[in-house]
Short mmCIF file of C-alpha atoms and ligand atoms in Angstrom, two decimals:
data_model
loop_
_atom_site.label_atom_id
_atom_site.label_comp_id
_atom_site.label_asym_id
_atom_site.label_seq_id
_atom_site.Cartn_x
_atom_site.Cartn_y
_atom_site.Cartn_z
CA UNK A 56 -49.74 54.45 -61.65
CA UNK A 57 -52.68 52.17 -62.29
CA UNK A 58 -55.97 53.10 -63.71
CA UNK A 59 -58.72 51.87 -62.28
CA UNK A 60 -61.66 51.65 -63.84
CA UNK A 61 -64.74 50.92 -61.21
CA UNK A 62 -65.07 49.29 -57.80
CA UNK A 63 -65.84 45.56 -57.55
CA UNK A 64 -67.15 44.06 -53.89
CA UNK A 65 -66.64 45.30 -50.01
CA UNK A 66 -65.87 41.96 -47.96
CA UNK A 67 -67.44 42.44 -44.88
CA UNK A 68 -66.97 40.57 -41.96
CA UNK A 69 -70.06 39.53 -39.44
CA UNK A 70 -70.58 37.18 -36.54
CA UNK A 71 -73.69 36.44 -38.14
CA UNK A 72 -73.40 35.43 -41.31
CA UNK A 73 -76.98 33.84 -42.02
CA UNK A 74 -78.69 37.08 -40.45
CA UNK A 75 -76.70 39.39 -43.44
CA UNK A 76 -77.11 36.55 -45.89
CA UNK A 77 -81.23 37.41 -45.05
CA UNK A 78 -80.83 40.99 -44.78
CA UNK A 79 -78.70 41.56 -48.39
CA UNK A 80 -81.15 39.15 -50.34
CA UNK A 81 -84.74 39.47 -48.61
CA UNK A 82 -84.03 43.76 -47.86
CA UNK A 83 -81.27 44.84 -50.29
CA UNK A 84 -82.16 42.25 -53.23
CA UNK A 85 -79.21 40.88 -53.86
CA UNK A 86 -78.57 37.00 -55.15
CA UNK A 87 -76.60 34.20 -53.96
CA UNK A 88 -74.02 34.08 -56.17
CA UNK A 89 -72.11 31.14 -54.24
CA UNK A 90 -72.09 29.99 -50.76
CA UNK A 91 -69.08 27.95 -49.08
CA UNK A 92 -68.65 26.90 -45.15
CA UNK A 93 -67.57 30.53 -43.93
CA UNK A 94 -67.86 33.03 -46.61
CA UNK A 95 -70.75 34.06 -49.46
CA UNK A 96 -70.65 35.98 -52.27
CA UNK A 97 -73.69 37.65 -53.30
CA UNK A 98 -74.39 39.41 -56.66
CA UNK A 99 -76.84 42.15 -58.13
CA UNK A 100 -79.32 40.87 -60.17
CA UNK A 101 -77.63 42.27 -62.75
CA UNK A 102 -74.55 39.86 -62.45
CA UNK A 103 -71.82 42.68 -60.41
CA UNK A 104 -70.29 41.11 -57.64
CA UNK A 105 -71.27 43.62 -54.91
CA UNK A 106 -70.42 41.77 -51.27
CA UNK A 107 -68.84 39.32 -49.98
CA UNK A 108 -69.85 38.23 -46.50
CA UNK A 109 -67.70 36.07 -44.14
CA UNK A 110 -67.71 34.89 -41.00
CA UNK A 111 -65.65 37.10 -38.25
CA UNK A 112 -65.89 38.20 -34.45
CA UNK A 113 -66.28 41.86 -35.46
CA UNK A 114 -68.17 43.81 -37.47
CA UNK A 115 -65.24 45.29 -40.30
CA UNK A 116 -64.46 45.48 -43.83
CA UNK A 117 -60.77 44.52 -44.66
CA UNK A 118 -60.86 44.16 -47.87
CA UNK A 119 -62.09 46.29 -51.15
CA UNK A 120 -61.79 44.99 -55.07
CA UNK A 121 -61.10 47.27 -58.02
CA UNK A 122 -61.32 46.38 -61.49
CA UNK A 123 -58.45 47.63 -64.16
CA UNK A 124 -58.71 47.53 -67.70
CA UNK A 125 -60.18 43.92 -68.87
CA UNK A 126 -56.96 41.99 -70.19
CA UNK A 127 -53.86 44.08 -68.25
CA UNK A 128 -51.41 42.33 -67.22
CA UNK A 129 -51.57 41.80 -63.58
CA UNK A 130 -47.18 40.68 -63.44
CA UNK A 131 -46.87 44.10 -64.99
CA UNK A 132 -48.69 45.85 -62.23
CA UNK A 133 -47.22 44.28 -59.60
CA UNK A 134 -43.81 45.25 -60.93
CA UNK A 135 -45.03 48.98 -61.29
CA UNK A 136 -46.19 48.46 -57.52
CA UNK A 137 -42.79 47.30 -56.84
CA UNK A 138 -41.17 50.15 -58.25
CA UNK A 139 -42.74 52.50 -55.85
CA UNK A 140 -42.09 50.63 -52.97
CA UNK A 141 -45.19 48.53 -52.73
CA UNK A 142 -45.23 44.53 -52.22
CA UNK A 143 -48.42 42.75 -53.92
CA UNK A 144 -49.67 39.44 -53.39
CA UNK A 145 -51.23 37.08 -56.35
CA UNK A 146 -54.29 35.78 -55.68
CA UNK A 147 -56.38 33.32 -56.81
CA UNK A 148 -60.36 32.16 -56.77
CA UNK A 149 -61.20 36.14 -55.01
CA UNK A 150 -64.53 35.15 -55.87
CA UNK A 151 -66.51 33.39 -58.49
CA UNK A 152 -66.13 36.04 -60.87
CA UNK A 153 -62.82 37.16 -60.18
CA UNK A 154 -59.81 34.45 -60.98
CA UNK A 155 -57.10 36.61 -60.48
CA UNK A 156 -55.98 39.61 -58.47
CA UNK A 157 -53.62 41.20 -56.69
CA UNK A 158 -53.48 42.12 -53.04
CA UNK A 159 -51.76 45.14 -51.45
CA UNK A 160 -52.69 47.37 -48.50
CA UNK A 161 -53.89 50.62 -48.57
CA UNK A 162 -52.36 52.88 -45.95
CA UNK A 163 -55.04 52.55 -43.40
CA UNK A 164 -54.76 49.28 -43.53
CA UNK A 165 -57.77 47.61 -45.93
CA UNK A 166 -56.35 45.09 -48.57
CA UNK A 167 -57.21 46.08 -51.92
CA UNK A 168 -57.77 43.24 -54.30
CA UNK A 169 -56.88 44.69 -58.00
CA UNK A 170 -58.10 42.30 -60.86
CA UNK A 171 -58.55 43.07 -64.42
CA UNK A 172 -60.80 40.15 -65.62
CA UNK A 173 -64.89 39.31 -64.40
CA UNK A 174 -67.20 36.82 -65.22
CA UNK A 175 -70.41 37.88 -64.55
CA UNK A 176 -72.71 36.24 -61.82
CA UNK A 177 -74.99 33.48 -63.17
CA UNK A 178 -78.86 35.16 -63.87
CA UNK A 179 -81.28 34.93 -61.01
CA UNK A 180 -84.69 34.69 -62.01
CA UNK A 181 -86.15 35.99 -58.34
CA UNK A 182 -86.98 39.46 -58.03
CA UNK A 183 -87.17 40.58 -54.63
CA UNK A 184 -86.05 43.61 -52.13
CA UNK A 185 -84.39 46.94 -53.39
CA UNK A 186 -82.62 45.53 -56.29
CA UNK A 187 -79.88 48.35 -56.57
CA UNK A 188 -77.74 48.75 -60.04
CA UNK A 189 -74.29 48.88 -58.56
CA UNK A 190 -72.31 49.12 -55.63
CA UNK A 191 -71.69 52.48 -55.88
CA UNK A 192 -69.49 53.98 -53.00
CA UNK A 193 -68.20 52.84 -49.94
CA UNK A 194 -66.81 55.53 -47.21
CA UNK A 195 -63.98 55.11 -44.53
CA UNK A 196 -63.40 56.96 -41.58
CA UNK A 197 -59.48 57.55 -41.05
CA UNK A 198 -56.93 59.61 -39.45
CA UNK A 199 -54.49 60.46 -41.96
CA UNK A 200 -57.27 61.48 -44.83
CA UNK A 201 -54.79 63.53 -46.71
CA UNK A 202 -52.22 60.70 -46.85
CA UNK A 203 -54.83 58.39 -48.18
CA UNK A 204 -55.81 60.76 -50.75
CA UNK A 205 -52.38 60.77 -52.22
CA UNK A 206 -52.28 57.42 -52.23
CA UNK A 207 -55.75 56.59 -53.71
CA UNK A 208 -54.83 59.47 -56.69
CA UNK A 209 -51.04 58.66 -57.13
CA UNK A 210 -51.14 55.17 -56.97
CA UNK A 211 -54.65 53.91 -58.47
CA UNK A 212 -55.63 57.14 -60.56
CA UNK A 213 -58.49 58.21 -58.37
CA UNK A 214 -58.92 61.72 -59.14
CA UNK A 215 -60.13 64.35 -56.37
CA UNK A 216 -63.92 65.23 -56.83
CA UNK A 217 -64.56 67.39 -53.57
CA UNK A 218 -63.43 68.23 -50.10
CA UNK A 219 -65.53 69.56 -47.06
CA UNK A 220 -63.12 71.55 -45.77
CA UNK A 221 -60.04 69.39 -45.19
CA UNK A 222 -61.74 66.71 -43.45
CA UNK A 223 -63.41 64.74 -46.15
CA UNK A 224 -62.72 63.99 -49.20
CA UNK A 225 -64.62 62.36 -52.33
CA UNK A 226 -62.52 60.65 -55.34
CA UNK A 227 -63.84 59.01 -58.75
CA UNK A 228 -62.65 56.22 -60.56
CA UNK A 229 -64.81 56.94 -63.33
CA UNK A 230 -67.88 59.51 -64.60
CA UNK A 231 -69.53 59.06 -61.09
CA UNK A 232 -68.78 61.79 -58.89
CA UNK A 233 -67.15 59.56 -55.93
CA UNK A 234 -66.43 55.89 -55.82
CA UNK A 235 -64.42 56.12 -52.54
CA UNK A 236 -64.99 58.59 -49.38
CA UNK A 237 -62.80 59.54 -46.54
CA UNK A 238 -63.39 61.19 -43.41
CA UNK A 239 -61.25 62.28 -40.85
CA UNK A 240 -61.45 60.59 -37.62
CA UNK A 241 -59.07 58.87 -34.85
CA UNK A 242 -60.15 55.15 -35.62
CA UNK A 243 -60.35 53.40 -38.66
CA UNK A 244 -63.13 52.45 -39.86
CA UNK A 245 -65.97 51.59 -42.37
CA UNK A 246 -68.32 54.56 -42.40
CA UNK A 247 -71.19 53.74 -44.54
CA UNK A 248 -71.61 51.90 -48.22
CA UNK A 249 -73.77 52.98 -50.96
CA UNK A 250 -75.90 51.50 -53.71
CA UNK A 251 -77.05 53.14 -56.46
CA UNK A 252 -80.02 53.10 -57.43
CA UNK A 253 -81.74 53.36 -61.35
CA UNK A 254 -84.39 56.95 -60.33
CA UNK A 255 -86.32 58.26 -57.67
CA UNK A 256 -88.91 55.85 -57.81
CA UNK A 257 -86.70 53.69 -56.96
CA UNK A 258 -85.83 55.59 -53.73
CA UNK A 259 -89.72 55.28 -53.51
CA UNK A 260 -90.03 51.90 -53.62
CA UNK A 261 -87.02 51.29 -51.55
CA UNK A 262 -88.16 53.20 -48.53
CA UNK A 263 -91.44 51.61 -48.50
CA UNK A 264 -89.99 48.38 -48.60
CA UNK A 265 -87.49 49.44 -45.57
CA UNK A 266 -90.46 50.56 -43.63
CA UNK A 267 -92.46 47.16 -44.68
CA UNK A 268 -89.53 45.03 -42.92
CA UNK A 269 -89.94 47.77 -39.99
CA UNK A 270 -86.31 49.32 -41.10
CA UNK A 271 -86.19 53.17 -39.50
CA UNK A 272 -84.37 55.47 -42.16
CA UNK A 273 -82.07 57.28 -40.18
CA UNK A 274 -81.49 60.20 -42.55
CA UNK A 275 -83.56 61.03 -46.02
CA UNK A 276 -84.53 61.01 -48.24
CA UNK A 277 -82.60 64.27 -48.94
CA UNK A 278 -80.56 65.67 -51.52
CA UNK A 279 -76.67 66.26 -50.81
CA UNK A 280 -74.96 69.63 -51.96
CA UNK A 281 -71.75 67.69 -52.23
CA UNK A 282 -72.02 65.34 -55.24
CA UNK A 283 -75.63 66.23 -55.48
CA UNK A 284 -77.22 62.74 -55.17
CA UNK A 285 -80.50 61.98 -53.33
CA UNK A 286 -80.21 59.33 -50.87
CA UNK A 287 -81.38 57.84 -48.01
CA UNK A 288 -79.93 55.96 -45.40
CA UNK A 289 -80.71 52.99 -43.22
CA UNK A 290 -78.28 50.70 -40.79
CA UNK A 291 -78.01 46.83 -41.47
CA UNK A 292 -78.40 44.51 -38.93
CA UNK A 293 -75.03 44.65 -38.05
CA UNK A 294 -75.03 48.19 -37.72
CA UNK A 295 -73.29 49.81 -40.75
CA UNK A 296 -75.13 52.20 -42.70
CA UNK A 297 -76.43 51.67 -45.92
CA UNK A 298 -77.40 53.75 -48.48
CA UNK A 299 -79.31 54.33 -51.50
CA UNK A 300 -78.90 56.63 -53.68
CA UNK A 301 -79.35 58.38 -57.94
CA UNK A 302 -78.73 60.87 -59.59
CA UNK A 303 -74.93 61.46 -58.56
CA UNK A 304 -72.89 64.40 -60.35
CA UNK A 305 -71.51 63.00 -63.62
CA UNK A 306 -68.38 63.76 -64.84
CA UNK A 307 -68.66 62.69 -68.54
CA UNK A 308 -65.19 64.57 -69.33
CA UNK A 309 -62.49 64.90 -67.67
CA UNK A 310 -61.23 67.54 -70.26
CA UNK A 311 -64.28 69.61 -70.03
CA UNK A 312 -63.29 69.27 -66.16
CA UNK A 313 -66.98 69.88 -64.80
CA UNK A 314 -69.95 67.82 -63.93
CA UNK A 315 -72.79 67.81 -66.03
CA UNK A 316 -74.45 70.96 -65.67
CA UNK A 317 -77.99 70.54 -62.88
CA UNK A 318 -80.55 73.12 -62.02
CA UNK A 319 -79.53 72.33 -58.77
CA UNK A 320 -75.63 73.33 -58.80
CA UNK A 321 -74.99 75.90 -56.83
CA UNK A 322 -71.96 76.96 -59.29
CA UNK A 323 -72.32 77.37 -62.94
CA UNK A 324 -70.35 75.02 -63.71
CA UNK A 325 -69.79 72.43 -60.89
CA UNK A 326 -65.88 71.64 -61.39
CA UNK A 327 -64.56 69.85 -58.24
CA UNK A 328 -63.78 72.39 -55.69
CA UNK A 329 -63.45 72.69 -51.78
CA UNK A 330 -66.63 73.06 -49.78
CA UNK A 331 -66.61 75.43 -46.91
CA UNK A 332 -66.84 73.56 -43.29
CA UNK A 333 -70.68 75.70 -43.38
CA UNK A 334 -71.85 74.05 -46.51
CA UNK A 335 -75.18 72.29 -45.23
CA UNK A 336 -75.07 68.93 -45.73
CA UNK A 337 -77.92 68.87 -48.01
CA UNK A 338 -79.73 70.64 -49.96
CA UNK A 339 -83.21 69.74 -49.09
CA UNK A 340 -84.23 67.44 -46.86
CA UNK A 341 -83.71 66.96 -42.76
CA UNK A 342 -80.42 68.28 -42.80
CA UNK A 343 -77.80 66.47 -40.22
CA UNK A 344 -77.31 67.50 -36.73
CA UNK A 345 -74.20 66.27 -35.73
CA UNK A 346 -71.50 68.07 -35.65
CA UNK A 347 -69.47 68.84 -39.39
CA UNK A 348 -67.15 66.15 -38.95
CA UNK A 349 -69.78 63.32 -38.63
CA UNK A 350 -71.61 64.77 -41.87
CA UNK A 351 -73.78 61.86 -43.45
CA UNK A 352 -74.50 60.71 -40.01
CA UNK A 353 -78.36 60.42 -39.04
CA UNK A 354 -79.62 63.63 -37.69
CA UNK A 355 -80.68 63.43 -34.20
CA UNK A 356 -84.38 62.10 -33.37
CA UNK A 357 -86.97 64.37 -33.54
CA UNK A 358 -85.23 67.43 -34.39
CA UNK A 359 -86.64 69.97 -36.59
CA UNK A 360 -85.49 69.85 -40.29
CA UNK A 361 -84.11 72.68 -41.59
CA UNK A 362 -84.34 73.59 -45.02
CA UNK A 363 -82.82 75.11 -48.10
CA UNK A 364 -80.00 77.28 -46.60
CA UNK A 365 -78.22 76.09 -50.19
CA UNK A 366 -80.94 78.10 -52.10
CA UNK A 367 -79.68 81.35 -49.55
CA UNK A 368 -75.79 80.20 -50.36
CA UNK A 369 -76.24 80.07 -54.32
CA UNK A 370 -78.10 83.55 -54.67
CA UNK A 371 -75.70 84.90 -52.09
CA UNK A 372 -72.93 83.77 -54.51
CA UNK A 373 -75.18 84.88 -57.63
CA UNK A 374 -75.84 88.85 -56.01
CA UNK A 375 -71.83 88.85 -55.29
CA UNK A 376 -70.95 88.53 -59.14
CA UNK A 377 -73.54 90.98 -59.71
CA UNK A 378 -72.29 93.45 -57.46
CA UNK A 379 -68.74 92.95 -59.15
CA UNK A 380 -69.81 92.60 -62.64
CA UNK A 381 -71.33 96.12 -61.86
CA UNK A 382 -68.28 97.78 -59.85
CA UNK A 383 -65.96 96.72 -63.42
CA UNK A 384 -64.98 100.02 -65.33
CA UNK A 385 -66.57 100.50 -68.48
CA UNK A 386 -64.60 100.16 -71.49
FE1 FE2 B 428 -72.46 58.12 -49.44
#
C-alpha cells in the first residue's frame, strides 16, 4: 500500500485557457509558475503547485497528483502496484516542480500522478486576489463510491473520515479532515475543488473581493456539520465550483482516533463516524436545498435559510444520554 502524504495539483482542462489563466491569478491569486503553448502551471504564492490548466474541448479534470514520502523510491512503488494488479506509467517533467511520477488510473477513470520529490515554485513578489494556503480538497461525483473508497484506502492509505449516509464519503491523507470527496451519482465527474484558506478574515476578504469582480456566492458563508469547516462557494468561469474554506476538523492523531475537540462538535469526541441522510448540511448558515444527494450544491435562489437544526440534533443527543445515564441501576 502506499502512503500518501498530501495532494499536489488538479489538471483541469478548459477551452479557454487565457480566461482561467485571468480568473486563477486576478480572482483566486494564484502565480504563473510556467506557461508553454497549451498548458500552464500556476502556483500559490507560497510556492505549492495547485493547478494546472490546459487546453481541451470540455470542461474536466483527468488528472490528480499526490505526493509520497520525499526520497521513496518510485521503481519500488510501481512494483508494489504491480503486485496488486495495477500497471503504472513513469513520467517525466509533470510540472516544473515535479520531475518524476508515476501514472495509474483510479477506478473512475482520473490518472493519478504519484511523485515523491517537489521543488518549490519560484517566489512571486505580486500580491493580488484570494491568495489561498493550499489546495485543499477536490470532490468527484461517481457511481461506484464504495468501490472507490476501497481503492483510495487500500491502495494509497487514505483513511475514511465520514460518510453521509452511504452516498458520500470524505477520506484524509493527512491531519486535515478530507483531502478527497466522493459522491454518488450516475456520471463521472468533478464536483467542486477547495482552497483553504489561513482564518475567517480571510473568508472576509475573499468574499468581498468575489463580489468586487461581480462573482455571486452560490452558497455561504456557512459552517458544515460534516468536517466542520466554514466555507463558501463560488463557480469559475468555466463553471466548476470553487471553494474556500478554514478551520477544517484536525486529526492530529490517528491513535487518539478523534478530531481535535470544537465547541461546535456535535459529539464529544468527533471520531469519524456515519452521518444520518437528515444531518443538515450545515450548521449555520443558508442551509442547501437540493435534495441530500446534491449536498454542497448552492441552495436554490431566494429561499429562506434555515438555521441551526444541528444545535436541536446535539441537545437531542445530549438529553438521550441523560435519560440513560439516569435509567442505569445504582450500584
Ligand atoms: Fe468541499
Amino acid at each position: 500500500m502506499l502512503q500518501i502524504k498530501r495532494a499536489g495539483h488538479s489538471t483541469l482542462t478548459t477551452p479557454d485557457i487565457e480566461k482561467m489563466v485571468d480568473y486563477f491569478t486576478r480572482i483566486v491569486g494564484l502565480s504563473v509558475a510556467a506557461r508553454e503553448k497549451n498548458r500552464v502551471i500556476l502556483a500559490t504564492k507560497s510556492g505549492l503547485e495547485a493547478i494546472v490548466l490546459e487546453r481541451g474541448s470540455a470542461v474536466d479534470a483527468p488528472r490528480l497528483s499526490f505526493q509520497v514520502a520525499p526520497g521513496s523510491d518510485l521503481g519500488e512503488i510501481a512494483s508494489r502496484l504491480k503486485k496488486a494488479g495495477l500497471k503504472s506509467e513513469r513520467r517525466s517533467d509533470i510540472t516544473p516542480g515535479i520531475g518524476e511520477a508515476l501514472a495509474f488510473q483510479d477506478p473512475k477513470g482520473t490518472t493519478l500522478e504519484i511523485f515523491s520529490d517537489f521543488d518549490f515554485a519560484p517566489e512571486d513578489p505580486n500580491f493580488a486576489g484570494v491568495m489561498p494556503l493550499k489546495f485543499g480538497h477536490i470532490a468527484y461525483q461517481c457511481p461506484d463510491v464504495q468501490g472507490v473508497v476501497k481503492f483510495y484506502c487500500d491502495m494509497l492509505g487514505f483513511r475514511v473520515s465520514d460518510w453521509r449516509s452511504d452516498y458520500f464519503a470524505f477520506l484524509r491523507c493527512s491531519r486535515d479532515h478530507h483531502t478527497v470527496n466522493f459522491l454518488r451519482n450516475e456520471k463521472t465527474a468533478i464536483h467542486h475543488i477547495a482552497f483553504e484558506m489561513r482564518d475567517w478574515s480571510d473568508i472576509k476578504r475573499a468574499c468581498d473581493m468575489l463580489a468586487r469582480n461581480n462573482i455571486t456566492l452560490t452558497w455561504g458563508p456557512i459552517r458544515h456539520i460534516i468536517g466542520h469547516n466554514i466555507a463558501i462557494y463560488h463557480k469559475n468561469p468555466d463553471g466548476v465550483v470553487i471553494e474556500f474554506f478554514c478551520d477544517i476538523d484536525q486529526m492530529f492523531d490517528e491513535e487518539l482516533g478523534f478530531f481535535e475537540p470544537r465547541p461546535w462538535h456535535q459529539d464529544r469526541p468527533q471520531r469519524p463516524k456515519v452521518w444520518g441522510d437528515d444531518t443538515p448540511s450545515n450548521w449555520w448558515g443558508p442551509m442547501s436545498r437540493q435534495t441530500p444527494q446534491s449536498d454542497h450544491a448552492a441552495p436554490k435562489p431566494n429561499s429562506e435559510p434555515a438555521r441551526s437544526p444541528a444545535l436541536a440534533h446535539a441537545r437531542k443527543r445530549q438529553a438521550e444520554k441523560k435519560s440513560r445515564r439516569k435509567t442505569r441501576p445504582s450500584k
